Short mmCIF file of C-alpha atoms and ligand atoms in Angstrom, two decimals:
data_model
loop_
_atom_site.label_atom_id
_atom_site.label_comp_id
_atom_site.label_asym_id
_atom_site.label_seq_id
_atom_site.Cartn_x
_atom_site.Cartn_y
_atom_site.Cartn_z
CA MET A 458 137.63 191.77 116.00
CA LYS A 459 139.36 188.89 117.72
CA VAL A 460 142.47 187.26 116.30
CA ILE A 461 144.01 184.08 117.68
CA VAL A 462 147.35 182.94 116.32
CA LEU A 463 147.03 179.15 116.21
CA GLY A 464 150.47 178.25 114.89
CA THR A 465 153.70 180.07 114.05
CA ALA A 466 156.08 177.51 112.50
CA ALA A 467 156.89 177.02 108.83
CA GLY A 468 156.09 173.75 107.03
CA GLY A 469 157.24 170.76 109.11
CA GLY A 470 156.68 172.59 112.41
CA PHE A 471 159.21 173.28 115.11
CA PRO A 472 161.05 171.16 115.97
CA GLN A 473 160.87 169.58 112.54
CA TRP A 474 160.34 165.85 112.80
CA ASN A 475 163.22 164.93 110.46
CA CYS A 476 165.73 167.57 111.54
CA ALA A 477 168.41 167.10 114.17
CA CYS A 478 169.99 170.56 113.90
CA PRO A 479 171.06 172.19 117.18
CA THR A 480 167.98 174.44 117.19
CA CYS A 481 165.55 171.55 116.72
CA ARG A 482 167.38 169.60 119.44
CA ASN A 483 167.42 172.46 121.95
CA PRO A 484 165.05 171.35 124.75
CA GLU A 485 164.76 174.91 126.03
CA LEU A 486 162.97 176.19 122.95
CA GLU A 487 159.17 176.14 122.90
CA PRO A 488 157.71 173.82 120.21
CA ARG A 489 155.57 175.59 117.59
CA THR A 490 152.77 174.25 115.42
CA GLN A 491 152.41 175.16 111.76
CA ASP A 492 151.25 178.61 110.71
CA GLY A 493 147.59 179.60 110.83
CA LEU A 494 145.11 181.75 112.72
CA ALA A 495 141.46 182.19 113.63
CA ILE A 496 139.43 185.42 113.37
CA SER A 497 136.01 186.46 114.59
CA ALA A 498 133.98 189.68 114.65
CA ASP A 499 131.77 188.61 117.54
CA GLY A 500 133.65 185.87 119.39
CA ASN A 501 130.99 183.31 118.42
CA ASN A 502 131.49 182.69 114.71
CA TRP A 503 135.09 181.88 113.83
CA TYR A 504 136.97 181.60 110.55
CA LEU A 505 140.23 179.75 110.23
CA VAL A 506 142.81 181.44 108.05
CA ASN A 507 144.88 178.58 106.68
CA ALA A 508 144.39 175.00 107.81
CA SER A 509 147.64 173.41 108.93
CA PRO A 510 148.30 169.71 109.42
CA ASP A 511 148.38 170.57 113.17
CA LEU A 512 144.80 171.83 113.08
CA ARG A 513 143.23 169.26 115.39
CA ALA A 514 145.74 169.99 118.17
CA GLN A 515 145.34 173.73 117.55
CA ILE A 516 141.54 173.55 117.90
CA LEU A 517 141.75 171.47 121.06
CA ALA A 518 144.25 173.96 122.55
CA THR A 519 141.90 176.89 121.84
CA PRO A 520 138.79 177.06 124.07
CA GLU A 521 137.11 179.55 121.68
CA LEU A 522 137.16 176.92 118.89
CA ARG A 523 136.02 173.85 120.79
CA ALA A 524 132.73 172.16 120.03
CA GLY A 525 129.43 173.30 121.58
CA PRO A 526 127.05 174.48 122.87
CA GLY A 527 124.91 171.83 121.12
CA LEU A 528 126.11 168.26 120.84
CA ARG A 529 127.30 168.71 117.24
CA ASP A 530 127.83 172.48 117.18
CA THR A 531 131.15 174.05 116.35
CA PRO A 532 131.99 177.76 116.24
CA ILE A 533 134.09 177.18 113.10
CA ARG A 534 132.13 178.50 110.12
CA GLY A 535 134.72 178.41 107.39
CA VAL A 536 138.29 178.55 106.18
CA LEU A 537 140.15 181.20 104.20
CA LEU A 538 143.40 180.25 102.49
CA THR A 539 146.35 182.44 101.53
CA ASP A 540 147.83 179.80 99.21
CA ALA A 541 147.70 176.09 98.33
CA GLU A 542 150.91 174.96 100.12
CA LEU A 543 150.44 171.76 102.08
CA ASP A 544 151.38 173.38 105.41
CA HIS A 545 148.43 175.74 104.89
CA THR A 546 145.89 173.29 103.48
CA LEU A 547 146.34 169.71 104.74
CA GLY A 548 144.19 170.60 107.76
CA LEU A 549 141.16 170.73 105.47
CA LEU A 550 141.23 166.94 105.33
CA LEU A 551 141.19 166.88 109.14
CA LEU A 552 137.90 168.77 109.10
CA ARG A 553 136.16 166.06 107.06
CA GLU A 554 133.68 165.39 109.89
CA ALA A 555 132.19 168.89 109.35
CA GLU A 556 128.77 168.61 107.71
CA THR A 557 129.01 172.16 106.40
CA LEU A 558 132.06 174.29 105.78
CA ALA A 559 132.73 177.34 103.60
CA VAL A 560 136.16 177.20 101.99
CA HIS A 561 137.34 180.46 100.41
CA ALA A 562 140.52 180.89 98.38
CA PRO A 563 141.86 182.57 95.25
CA PRO A 564 140.73 180.73 92.07
CA ALA A 565 144.15 179.15 91.35
CA VAL A 566 144.24 177.76 94.89
CA LEU A 567 140.73 176.33 94.48
CA THR A 568 141.90 174.64 91.28
CA ALA A 569 144.88 173.04 93.02
CA LEU A 570 142.66 171.96 95.89
CA SER A 571 140.26 170.13 93.58
CA ARG A 572 142.40 167.11 94.58
CA PHE A 573 141.30 167.59 98.18
CA ARG A 574 137.77 168.31 97.12
CA ASP A 575 137.58 164.98 95.28
CA ILE A 576 138.17 163.42 98.70
CA THR A 577 136.05 165.67 100.94
CA ASP A 578 133.07 165.53 98.55
CA ARG A 579 132.76 161.84 99.46
CA TYR A 580 132.17 162.90 103.07
CA HIS A 581 130.27 166.19 102.93
CA ALA A 582 129.40 168.73 100.25
CA TRP A 583 131.21 171.84 101.44
CA THR A 584 131.15 175.09 99.51
CA TRP A 585 134.38 176.08 97.69
CA THR A 586 134.22 179.66 96.49
CA PRO A 587 136.44 182.70 95.88
CA VAL A 588 137.14 185.09 98.73
CA PRO A 589 134.09 187.27 99.52
CA ALA A 590 134.34 190.99 100.29
CA GLU A 591 132.61 190.49 103.63
CA LEU A 592 132.16 187.59 106.01
CA ASP A 593 130.04 187.73 109.19
CA GLY A 594 130.79 191.41 109.73
CA ILE A 595 134.46 191.33 108.72
CA THR A 596 135.47 193.24 105.59
CA ILE A 597 138.06 191.30 103.60
CA LYS A 598 140.60 192.68 101.14
CA THR A 599 143.25 190.67 99.33
CA LEU A 600 146.53 191.63 97.72
CA ALA A 601 148.33 189.30 95.31
CA VAL A 602 151.78 188.67 96.75
CA SER A 603 153.29 185.94 94.60
CA ASP A 604 152.86 183.38 91.86
CA LYS A 605 154.79 180.64 93.59
CA ARG A 606 152.74 177.48 93.11
CA PRO A 607 153.15 174.44 95.33
CA ARG A 608 155.42 171.70 94.05
CA TYR A 609 152.51 169.25 93.76
CA ALA A 610 150.44 171.59 91.57
CA ASP A 611 151.21 171.84 87.87
CA ASP A 612 147.77 173.24 87.10
CA PRO A 613 147.77 175.78 84.28
CA ALA A 614 145.51 178.07 86.35
CA PRO A 615 146.57 181.70 86.17
CA GLY A 616 147.66 183.28 89.47
CA PRO A 617 147.78 184.82 91.89
CA TRP A 618 148.80 181.69 93.79
CA VAL A 619 149.45 183.53 97.04
CA VAL A 620 147.56 186.43 98.57
CA ALA A 621 147.77 188.58 101.69
CA TYR A 622 144.60 189.38 103.63
CA ARG A 623 143.47 192.60 105.23
CA PHE A 624 140.61 192.16 107.71
CA GLU A 625 138.64 195.18 108.91
CA HIS A 626 135.94 195.49 111.54
CA ASN A 627 134.61 198.46 113.52
CA GLY A 628 137.49 200.71 112.46
CA GLY A 629 140.16 198.13 113.36
CA ALA A 630 142.38 196.41 110.79
CA PHE A 631 144.70 193.42 110.77
CA VAL A 632 146.89 192.10 107.94
CA TYR A 633 148.10 188.53 107.43
CA ALA A 634 150.81 187.72 104.88
CA PRO A 635 152.64 184.52 105.84
CA CYS A 636 154.14 183.84 102.41
CA VAL A 637 155.87 186.79 100.77
CA ALA A 638 158.59 186.37 98.12
CA GLN A 639 158.87 190.08 97.30
CA LEU A 640 156.95 192.99 98.76
CA PRO A 641 154.53 193.77 95.94
CA HIS A 642 153.84 197.33 94.89
CA GLY A 643 151.39 198.89 97.33
CA PHE A 644 152.03 196.49 100.20
CA GLU A 645 152.79 199.22 102.72
CA GLN A 646 149.60 201.03 101.76
CA PHE A 647 147.69 197.73 102.08
CA ALA A 648 149.06 197.40 105.62
CA ALA A 649 148.61 201.06 106.61
CA GLY A 650 146.67 201.56 109.83
CA ALA A 651 146.61 197.87 110.75
CA THR A 652 147.28 197.17 114.42
CA TYR A 653 149.61 194.41 113.24
CA THR A 654 150.78 192.93 110.00
CA LEU A 655 151.43 189.26 110.73
CA LEU A 656 154.18 188.65 108.22
CA ASP A 657 156.33 185.91 106.72
CA GLY A 658 159.16 185.33 109.20
CA THR A 659 160.45 182.10 107.68
CA PHE A 660 164.06 183.30 107.64
CA TYR A 661 165.88 186.01 109.57
CA SER A 662 168.54 186.69 106.96
CA ALA A 663 169.40 185.92 103.36
CA GLY A 664 171.65 182.87 103.06
CA GLU A 665 170.32 181.17 106.21
CA MET A 666 169.61 177.96 104.30
CA PRO A 667 170.88 176.55 100.97
CA GLY A 668 168.29 177.08 98.22
CA GLN A 669 166.46 179.64 100.31
CA THR A 670 165.80 182.17 97.56
CA VAL A 671 163.77 179.75 95.41
CA MET A 672 161.52 179.05 98.42
CA GLY A 673 160.07 182.54 98.07
CA HIS A 674 160.34 184.01 101.56
CA LEU A 675 161.71 187.49 102.09
CA PRO A 676 163.84 187.49 105.27
CA ILE A 677 162.89 189.43 108.41
CA ALA A 678 166.03 191.59 108.24
CA THR A 679 164.89 192.85 104.82
CA THR A 680 161.20 193.41 105.59
CA ILE A 681 162.03 195.34 108.77
CA GLU A 682 164.17 197.65 106.65
CA GLN A 683 161.57 198.07 103.91
CA LEU A 684 158.32 198.45 105.87
CA ASP A 685 157.30 201.18 108.28
CA VAL A 686 154.30 199.47 109.91
CA PRO A 687 153.97 197.39 113.12
CA LEU A 688 155.02 193.83 112.30
CA ALA A 689 154.57 190.48 114.00
CA PHE A 690 156.32 187.47 112.47
CA THR A 691 155.05 183.94 111.89
CA HIS A 692 155.85 180.88 109.68
CA LEU A 693 159.26 180.58 111.41
CA ASN A 694 161.58 178.02 109.88
CA ASN A 695 163.73 175.84 112.12
CA THR A 696 166.85 177.63 110.78
CA ASN A 697 165.63 180.98 112.13
CA PRO A 698 167.68 182.23 115.11
CA VAL A 699 164.71 184.25 116.44
CA LEU A 700 163.26 180.96 117.72
CA ASP A 701 165.65 181.48 120.63
CA PRO A 702 164.29 184.34 122.79
CA GLY A 703 167.85 185.12 123.92
CA SER A 704 169.35 185.39 120.43
CA PRO A 705 170.76 188.75 119.22
CA GLU A 706 168.45 188.49 116.19
CA ARG A 707 165.34 188.14 118.39
CA ILE A 708 166.46 191.04 120.54
CA ALA A 709 167.07 193.14 117.41
CA VAL A 710 163.50 192.46 116.16
CA GLU A 711 162.02 193.45 119.51
CA LYS A 712 164.25 196.52 119.86
CA SER A 713 162.98 197.77 116.52
CA GLY A 714 159.44 197.65 117.95
CA HIS A 715 158.23 194.50 116.18
CA LEU A 716 157.44 191.12 117.64
CA ILE A 717 157.66 187.39 117.12
CA ALA A 718 154.17 185.87 117.44
CA ASP A 719 153.72 182.75 119.56
CA ASP A 720 151.23 179.92 119.27
CA GLY A 721 148.23 181.18 121.24
CA THR A 722 148.96 184.91 120.83
CA ARG A 723 145.61 186.75 120.99
CA TRP A 724 144.77 190.23 119.76
CA GLU A 725 141.62 192.29 120.19
CA ILE A 726 141.72 194.59 117.17
C1 MLT B 1159 156.79 177.14 101.86
O1 MLT B 1159 156.28 177.87 102.70
O2 MLT B 1159 157.76 177.51 101.17
C2 MLT B 1159 156.24 175.78 101.64
O3 MLT B 1159 155.25 175.54 102.59
C3 MLT B 1159 157.32 174.77 101.68
C4 MLT B 1159 156.77 173.40 101.71
O4 MLT B 1159 156.46 172.91 102.81
O5 MLT B 1159 156.65 172.75 100.66
MN1 MN B 1160 154.93 177.21 104.12
ZN1 ZN B 1161 166.29 171.85 112.61
#
């Protein structure tokens, strides 16, 4: 199974367009696009997992996802969503040229995205269905991780509003959980045996940003303590000191055997 990390920044990207903090203004730090990835069992049929507002640039920067071989062919078969947050879903609107697309998400997320669907239905009739147990040779498992609904969605739909994914193929496993408020019961078991768990790395520590706790992101310092599985971090907020490869926090993550994913990181699982 092939995994390509397309983007590794939290909502707003890095640097964030309306932030002039020292980290966002540091010209030595590599810009990052918003969180998402692509997976494939065979290297020909690809599924996006989350669709960020940076999706067009991410596709163009990724040879495996570019159009072809036919004039109107694309290797992108569908999209899986972990949640309905705008940084994970606005990219759907950028795919409106696609004549067919399979969108898969938990039911509450599909309900929230009916707003998008009202728009995309005017262009092409995509399919919008719950997450299947198998997709082009990849076995898919989900774990409910939180009931944090996006600010724009006041839908009464019952949760879960956020899930983690476990993808399995040919004995290999990979876990993706970019939005984790609390580690739910059974998370470590869900992640057991995965080559990597690509985890919510929004913040390094508690108290990094005012109002952080209500945003529903468990900090890296806590998850490293609580989990005994190989971790890679994504969805990095512009307040996170690990954005600087020379920071003590980044060095601490790497010393403990985990890593900070970069845009374009590729894994063969
Ligand atoms: C989050 O991850 O907490 C959300 O994406 C924040 C937001 O952009 O509204
Ligand atoms: Mn987010
Ligand atoms: Zn900033």
